[in-house]
Amino acid sequence: MTLDEIAVQVRTCTKCPLYKTRTNAVPGDGNPHAKIMFIGEAPGMNEDLQGKPFVGAAGKLLNTMLEKAGLERSEVYITNIVKCRPPENRDPLPDEKEACSPYLDAQIGQIQPHVIVCLGRHSAEYMFTKYGLEFPGITKARGQPYKVDSLFGHFILFPVYHPAATIYNQQLRPTLEHDFEVLRGLINNE
Ligand code: SF4
């Protein structure tokens, strides 16, 4: 299945109750041949309105962080664990993540990235669990590369704080900036 075919399925999906309250599903956006993939938690209000990931305040901050890592937004692929906005931006429920995760798995299989950056706890926990790694929590896991074996070969899992978390808690911002500097080094070695 191509990324476009996955996106068509996502936009018409009714596999979990989140389809009832969405304006637009948000399949993902970016370079289909990206070496670096970013996975967040779920769309927020602006993403729901525009049908694109990370276009609000957290997206603006992500763009700044991408610059720190020496990346253009057009060269990476960005998506979320859950493709429709949870009401009031609540955390996605386990059943919603389970229903939606086959789309993410298909996107990863199609892109076959060299590095997957997990934006926040939900994303990191899902990816660690899926690839058989014990998840120590985002505070301990962040900023470190984890080598993962997959059906398409090795890739690096790299968890960081969710940009939105560093908007609410400014004390986390230097850590996020540091981790994107580490990411820059990782990418240069890939
Ligand atoms: S969140 Fe995922 S599983 Fe639920 S309706 Fe949207 S696309 Fe389908």
PDB file of C-alpha atoms and ligand atoms in Angstrom:
ATOM      1  CA  MET A   1       0.000   0.000   0.000  1.00  0.00           C
ATOM      2  CA  THR A   2       1.433   3.440  -0.939  1.00  0.00           C
ATOM      3  CA  LEU A   3       1.372   6.439   1.402  1.00  0.00           C
ATOM      4  CA  ASP A   4      -1.371   7.978  -0.733  1.00  0.00           C
ATOM      5  CA  GLU A   5      -3.472   4.816  -0.447  1.00  0.00           C
ATOM      6  CA  ILE A   6      -2.962   4.783   3.326  1.00  0.00           C
ATOM      7  CA  ALA A   7      -4.037   8.461   3.464  1.00  0.00           C
ATOM      8  CA  VAL A   8      -7.236   7.710   1.528  1.00  0.00           C
ATOM      9  CA  GLN A   9      -8.102   4.949   4.010  1.00  0.00           C
ATOM     10  CA  VAL A  10      -7.352   7.199   7.001  1.00  0.00           C
ATOM     11  CA  ARG A  11      -9.520  10.050   5.704  1.00  0.00           C
ATOM     12  CA  THR A  12     -12.563   7.765   5.474  1.00  0.00           C
ATOM     13  CA  CYS A  13     -11.785   5.589   8.508  1.00  0.00           C
ATOM     14  CA  THR A  14     -14.474   4.797  11.076  1.00  0.00           C
ATOM     15  CA  LYS A  15     -12.546   2.182  13.076  1.00  0.00           C
ATOM     16  CA  CYS A  16     -12.739   4.061  16.368  1.00  0.00           C
ATOM     17  CA  PRO A  17     -15.147   6.671  17.817  1.00  0.00           C
ATOM     18  CA  LEU A  18     -12.779   9.577  17.079  1.00  0.00           C
ATOM     19  CA  TYR A  19     -14.127   9.754  13.525  1.00  0.00           C
ATOM     20  CA  LYS A  20     -17.385  11.171  14.909  1.00  0.00           C
ATOM     21  CA  THR A  21     -15.805  14.358  16.270  1.00  0.00           C
ATOM     22  CA  ARG A  22     -13.076  15.047  13.701  1.00  0.00           C
ATOM     23  CA  THR A  23     -13.196  17.816  11.103  1.00  0.00           C
ATOM     24  CA  ASN A  24     -10.392  16.195   9.112  1.00  0.00           C
ATOM     25  CA  ALA A  25      -8.339  13.095   9.718  1.00  0.00           C
ATOM     26  CA  VAL A  26      -4.598  13.800   9.622  1.00  0.00           C
ATOM     27  CA  PRO A  27      -2.786  10.955   7.864  1.00  0.00           C
ATOM     28  CA  GLY A  28       0.693  12.504   7.793  1.00  0.00           C
ATOM     29  CA  ASP A  29       2.766  14.802   5.657  1.00  0.00           C
ATOM     30  CA  GLY A  30       6.208  15.013   4.135  1.00  0.00           C
ATOM     31  CA  ASN A  31       8.761  13.297   1.949  1.00  0.00           C
ATOM     32  CA  PRO A  32       7.755   9.725   1.031  1.00  0.00           C
ATOM     33  CA  HIS A  33      11.465   8.840   0.805  1.00  0.00           C
ATOM     34  CA  ALA A  34      12.397  10.485   4.102  1.00  0.00           C
ATOM     35  CA  LYS A  35      15.350   9.100   6.041  1.00  0.00           C
ATOM     36  CA  ILE A  36      14.006  10.738   9.203  1.00  0.00           C
ATOM     37  CA  MET A  37      10.441  10.214  10.414  1.00  0.00           C
ATOM     38  CA  PHE A  38       8.756  12.062  13.298  1.00  0.00           C
ATOM     39  CA  ILE A  39       5.871  10.490  15.205  1.00  0.00           C
ATOM     40  CA  GLY A  40       3.735  12.532  17.586  1.00  0.00           C
ATOM     41  CA  GLU A  41       0.713  11.680  19.681  1.00  0.00           C
ATOM     42  CA  ALA A  42      -2.456  12.934  17.974  1.00  0.00           C
ATOM     43  CA  PRO A  43      -3.721  15.954  16.003  1.00  0.00           C
ATOM     44  CA  GLY A  44      -4.740  19.088  17.894  1.00  0.00           C
ATOM     45  CA  MET A  45      -7.243  21.788  16.956  1.00  0.00           C
ATOM     46  CA  ASN A  46      -5.260  23.387  14.106  1.00  0.00           C
ATOM     47  CA  GLU A  47      -4.254  20.029  12.703  1.00  0.00           C
ATOM     48  CA  ASP A  48      -7.885  18.876  12.768  1.00  0.00           C
ATOM     49  CA  LEU A  49      -8.951  22.021  10.902  1.00  0.00           C
ATOM     50  CA  GLN A  50      -6.214  21.819   8.252  1.00  0.00           C
ATOM     51  CA  GLY A  51      -5.795  18.045   7.946  1.00  0.00           C
ATOM     52  CA  LYS A  52      -2.021  18.371   8.375  1.00  0.00           C
ATOM     53  CA  PRO A  53       0.235  17.404  11.300  1.00  0.00           C
ATOM     54  CA  PHE A  54       2.078  19.902  13.513  1.00  0.00           C
ATOM     55  CA  VAL A  55       0.745  23.148  12.036  1.00  0.00           C
ATOM     56  CA  GLY A  56      -0.098  24.926  15.328  1.00  0.00           C
ATOM     57  CA  ALA A  57       2.186  26.295  18.043  1.00  0.00           C
ATOM     58  CA  ALA A  58       3.856  22.915  18.607  1.00  0.00           C
ATOM     59  CA  GLY A  59       4.436  22.679  14.844  1.00  0.00           C
ATOM     60  CA  LYS A  60       6.101  26.071  14.794  1.00  0.00           C
ATOM     61  CA  LEU A  61       8.407  24.968  17.582  1.00  0.00           C
ATOM     62  CA  LEU A  62       9.084  21.687  15.772  1.00  0.00           C
ATOM     63  CA  ASN A  63      10.141  23.676  12.692  1.00  0.00           C
ATOM     64  CA  THR A  64      12.629  25.608  14.846  1.00  0.00           C
ATOM     65  CA  MET A  65      13.970  22.361  16.284  1.00  0.00           C
ATOM     66  CA  LEU A  66      14.310  20.859  12.793  1.00  0.00           C
ATOM     67  CA  GLU A  67      16.539  23.797  11.887  1.00  0.00           C
ATOM     68  CA  LYS A  68      18.708  22.979  14.919  1.00  0.00           C
ATOM     69  CA  ALA A  69      19.090  19.451  13.577  1.00  0.00           C
ATOM     70  CA  GLY A  70      19.974  20.811  10.130  1.00  0.00           C
ATOM     71  CA  LEU A  71      16.761  19.494   8.604  1.00  0.00           C
ATOM     72  CA  GLU A  72      14.225  21.025   6.229  1.00  0.00           C
ATOM     73  CA  ARG A  73      10.630  20.128   6.941  1.00  0.00           C
ATOM     74  CA  SER A  74      10.255  19.079   3.302  1.00  0.00           C
ATOM     75  CA  GLU A  75      12.848  16.318   3.690  1.00  0.00           C
ATOM     76  CA  VAL A  76      11.246  14.533   6.671  1.00  0.00           C
ATOM     77  CA  TYR A  77       7.928  12.738   7.171  1.00  0.00           C
ATOM     78  CA  ILE A  78       5.688  13.688  10.101  1.00  0.00           C
ATOM     79  CA  THR A  79       2.701  11.805  11.466  1.00  0.00           C
ATOM     80  CA  ASN A  80       1.021  10.744  14.722  1.00  0.00           C
ATOM     81  CA  ILE A  81       0.112   7.541  16.525  1.00  0.00           C
ATOM     82  CA  VAL A  82      -3.593   8.445  16.303  1.00  0.00           C
ATOM     83  CA  LYS A  83      -4.794  10.177  13.142  1.00  0.00           C
ATOM     84  CA  CYS A  84      -7.950  11.946  14.434  1.00  0.00           C
ATOM     85  CA  ARG A  85      -8.134  14.596  17.146  1.00  0.00           C
ATOM     86  CA  PRO A  86      -9.270  13.388  20.583  1.00  0.00           C
ATOM     87  CA  PRO A  87     -11.952  15.750  21.996  1.00  0.00           C
ATOM     88  CA  GLU A  88     -10.471  18.625  24.038  1.00  0.00           C
ATOM     89  CA  ASN A  89      -6.998  17.279  23.198  1.00  0.00           C
ATOM     90  CA  ARG A  90      -7.292  14.532  25.813  1.00  0.00           C
ATOM     91  CA  ASP A  91      -4.803  11.653  25.711  1.00  0.00           C
ATOM     92  CA  PRO A  92      -5.675   9.003  23.139  1.00  0.00           C
ATOM     93  CA  LEU A  93      -7.246   5.909  24.738  1.00  0.00           C
ATOM     94  CA  PRO A  94      -5.628   2.461  24.461  1.00  0.00           C
ATOM     95  CA  ASP A  95      -8.440   1.216  22.183  1.00  0.00           C
ATOM     96  CA  GLU A  96      -7.999   4.225  19.889  1.00  0.00           C
ATOM     97  CA  LYS A  97      -4.250   3.675  19.645  1.00  0.00           C
ATOM     98  CA  GLU A  98      -4.774   0.000  18.920  1.00  0.00           C
ATOM     99  CA  ALA A  99      -7.365   0.713  16.222  1.00  0.00           C
ATOM    100  CA  CYS A 100      -5.198   3.334  14.525  1.00  0.00           C
ATOM    101  CA  SER A 101      -1.732   1.800  14.818  1.00  0.00           C
ATOM    102  CA  PRO A 102      -1.943  -0.364  11.646  1.00  0.00           C
ATOM    103  CA  TYR A 103      -1.879   2.867   9.609  1.00  0.00           C
ATOM    104  CA  LEU A 104       1.321   3.969  11.336  1.00  0.00           C
ATOM    105  CA  ASP A 105       2.867   0.523  10.920  1.00  0.00           C
ATOM    106  CA  ALA A 106       2.033   0.635   7.203  1.00  0.00           C
ATOM    107  CA  GLN A 107       3.550   4.133   6.869  1.00  0.00           C
ATOM    108  CA  ILE A 108       6.779   3.016   8.576  1.00  0.00           C
ATOM    109  CA  GLY A 109       6.944  -0.061   6.354  1.00  0.00           C
ATOM    110  CA  GLN A 110       6.473   2.080   3.274  1.00  0.00           C
ATOM    111  CA  ILE A 111       8.979   4.834   4.192  1.00  0.00           C
ATOM    112  CA  GLN A 112      11.566   2.544   5.840  1.00  0.00           C
ATOM    113  CA  PRO A 113      13.292   5.446   7.636  1.00  0.00           C
ATOM    114  CA  HIS A 114      16.807   5.294   9.081  1.00  0.00           C
ATOM    115  CA  VAL A 115      15.800   7.267  12.183  1.00  0.00           C
ATOM    116  CA  ILE A 116      12.402   7.535  13.886  1.00  0.00           C
ATOM    117  CA  VAL A 117      12.057  10.418  16.320  1.00  0.00           C
ATOM    118  CA  CYS A 118       9.310   9.784  18.890  1.00  0.00           C
ATOM    119  CA  LEU A 119       7.763  13.090  19.949  1.00  0.00           C
ATOM    120  CA  GLY A 120       6.587  12.506  23.510  1.00  0.00           C
ATOM    121  CA  ARG A 121       5.618   9.688  25.818  1.00  0.00           C
ATOM    122  CA  HIS A 122       2.713   8.159  23.877  1.00  0.00           C
ATOM    123  CA  SER A 123       4.734   7.822  20.713  1.00  0.00           C
ATOM    124  CA  ALA A 124       7.830   6.503  22.484  1.00  0.00           C
ATOM    125  CA  GLU A 125       5.860   4.014  24.571  1.00  0.00           C
ATOM    126  CA  TYR A 126       4.099   2.647  21.503  1.00  0.00           C
ATOM    127  CA  MET A 127       7.319   2.264  19.494  1.00  0.00           C
ATOM    128  CA  PHE A 128       9.341   0.750  22.356  1.00  0.00           C
ATOM    129  CA  THR A 129       6.606  -1.790  23.050  1.00  0.00           C
ATOM    130  CA  LYS A 130       6.117  -2.638  19.383  1.00  0.00           C
ATOM    131  CA  TYR A 131       9.807  -3.335  18.875  1.00  0.00           C
ATOM    132  CA  GLY A 132      10.308  -5.298  22.103  1.00  0.00           C
ATOM    133  CA  LEU A 133      12.155  -2.661  24.135  1.00  0.00           C
ATOM    134  CA  GLU A 134      11.387  -1.932  27.767  1.00  0.00           C
ATOM    135  CA  PHE A 135      10.146   1.659  28.042  1.00  0.00           C
ATOM    136  CA  PRO A 136      11.736   3.397  31.054  1.00  0.00           C
ATOM    137  CA  GLY A 137       9.553   6.523  30.748  1.00  0.00           C
ATOM    138  CA  ILE A 138      10.163   9.532  28.531  1.00  0.00           C
ATOM    139  CA  THR A 139      12.363  11.351  31.072  1.00  0.00           C
ATOM    140  CA  LYS A 140      14.888   8.502  31.122  1.00  0.00           C
ATOM    141  CA  ALA A 141      14.534   7.464  27.480  1.00  0.00           C
ATOM    142  CA  ARG A 142      14.818  10.871  25.836  1.00  0.00           C
ATOM    143  CA  GLY A 143      17.898  12.028  24.019  1.00  0.00           C
ATOM    144  CA  GLN A 144      19.342   8.553  23.513  1.00  0.00           C
ATOM    145  CA  PRO A 145      19.464   6.418  20.361  1.00  0.00           C
ATOM    146  CA  TYR A 146      18.076   2.866  20.495  1.00  0.00           C
ATOM    147  CA  LYS A 147      18.992   0.461  17.700  1.00  0.00           C
ATOM    148  CA  VAL A 148      15.990  -1.532  16.496  1.00  0.00           C
ATOM    149  CA  ASP A 149      15.722  -4.549  14.192  1.00  0.00           C
ATOM    150  CA  SER A 150      12.731  -4.569  11.882  1.00  0.00           C
ATOM    151  CA  LEU A 151      11.485  -6.454   8.839  1.00  0.00           C
ATOM    152  CA  PHE A 152      13.160  -3.857   6.589  1.00  0.00           C
ATOM    153  CA  GLY A 153      16.465  -3.736   8.509  1.00  0.00           C
ATOM    154  CA  HIS A 154      17.924  -1.665  11.347  1.00  0.00           C
ATOM    155  CA  PHE A 155      16.755   1.770  12.300  1.00  0.00           C
ATOM    156  CA  ILE A 156      17.393   4.151  15.198  1.00  0.00           C
ATOM    157  CA  LEU A 157      14.632   5.067  17.609  1.00  0.00           C
ATOM    158  CA  PHE A 158      15.229   8.466  19.189  1.00  0.00           C
ATOM    159  CA  PRO A 159      12.720   9.729  21.797  1.00  0.00           C
ATOM    160  CA  VAL A 160      12.429  13.398  22.742  1.00  0.00           C
ATOM    161  CA  TYR A 161       9.920  15.440  24.719  1.00  0.00           C
ATOM    162  CA  HIS A 162       6.807  16.472  22.811  1.00  0.00           C
ATOM    163  CA  PRO A 163       7.259  20.092  21.638  1.00  0.00           C
ATOM    164  CA  ALA A 164       3.872  20.974  23.197  1.00  0.00           C
ATOM    165  CA  ALA A 165       5.161  19.810  26.598  1.00  0.00           C
ATOM    166  CA  THR A 166       7.985  22.342  26.368  1.00  0.00           C
ATOM    167  CA  ILE A 167       5.497  25.120  25.563  1.00  0.00           C
ATOM    168  CA  TYR A 168       3.568  24.365  28.755  1.00  0.00           C
ATOM    169  CA  ASN A 169       6.747  23.807  30.776  1.00  0.00           C
ATOM    170  CA  GLN A 170       9.456  26.170  29.528  1.00  0.00           C
ATOM    171  CA  GLN A 171      12.040  24.511  31.774  1.00  0.00           C
ATOM    172  CA  LEU A 172      12.035  21.548  29.384  1.00  0.00           C
ATOM    173  CA  ARG A 173      12.974  23.688  26.353  1.00  0.00           C
ATOM    174  CA  PRO A 174      16.789  23.533  26.787  1.00  0.00           C
ATOM    175  CA  THR A 175      16.545  19.746  27.006  1.00  0.00           C
ATOM    176  CA  LEU A 176      14.552  19.600  23.771  1.00  0.00           C
ATOM    177  CA  GLU A 177      17.097  21.856  22.069  1.00  0.00           C
ATOM    178  CA  HIS A 178      19.947  19.685  23.358  1.00  0.00           C
ATOM    179  CA  ASP A 179      18.270  16.535  22.052  1.00  0.00           C
ATOM    180  CA  PHE A 180      17.845  18.000  18.571  1.00  0.00           C
ATOM    181  CA  GLU A 181      21.558  18.852  18.579  1.00  0.00           C
ATOM    182  CA  VAL A 182      22.217  15.187  19.419  1.00  0.00           C
ATOM    183  CA  LEU A 183      19.871  14.250  16.570  1.00  0.00           C
ATOM    184  CA  ARG A 184      21.946  16.373  14.216  1.00  0.00           C
ATOM    185  CA  GLY A 185      25.018  14.300  15.083  1.00  0.00           C
ATOM    186  CA  LEU A 186      23.084  11.048  14.678  1.00  0.00           C
ATOM    187  CA  ILE A 187      21.833  12.031  11.237  1.00  0.00           C
ATOM    188  CA  ASN A 188      25.310  12.999  10.107  1.00  0.00           C
ATOM    189  CA  ASN A 189      26.489   9.493  10.986  1.00  0.00           C
ATOM    190  CA  GLU A 190      23.671   7.787   9.062  1.00  0.00           C
TER     191      GLU A 190
HETATM  192  S1  SF4 B   1      -8.213   7.746  15.000  1.00  0.00           S
HETATM  193 FE1  SF4 B   1      -7.466   6.264  13.506  1.00  0.00          FE
HETATM  194  S2  SF4 B   1      -8.710   4.425  13.855  1.00  0.00           S
HETATM  195 FE2  SF4 B   1      -9.789   6.156  14.795  1.00  0.00          FE
HETATM  196  S3  SF4 B   1     -11.199   6.870  13.212  1.00  0.00           S
HETATM  197 FE3  SF4 B   1      -9.309   8.100  13.053  1.00  0.00          FE
HETATM  198  S4  SF4 B   1      -8.072   7.052  11.500  1.00  0.00           S
HETATM  199 FE4  SF4 B   1      -9.655   5.606  12.187  1.00  0.00          FE
END
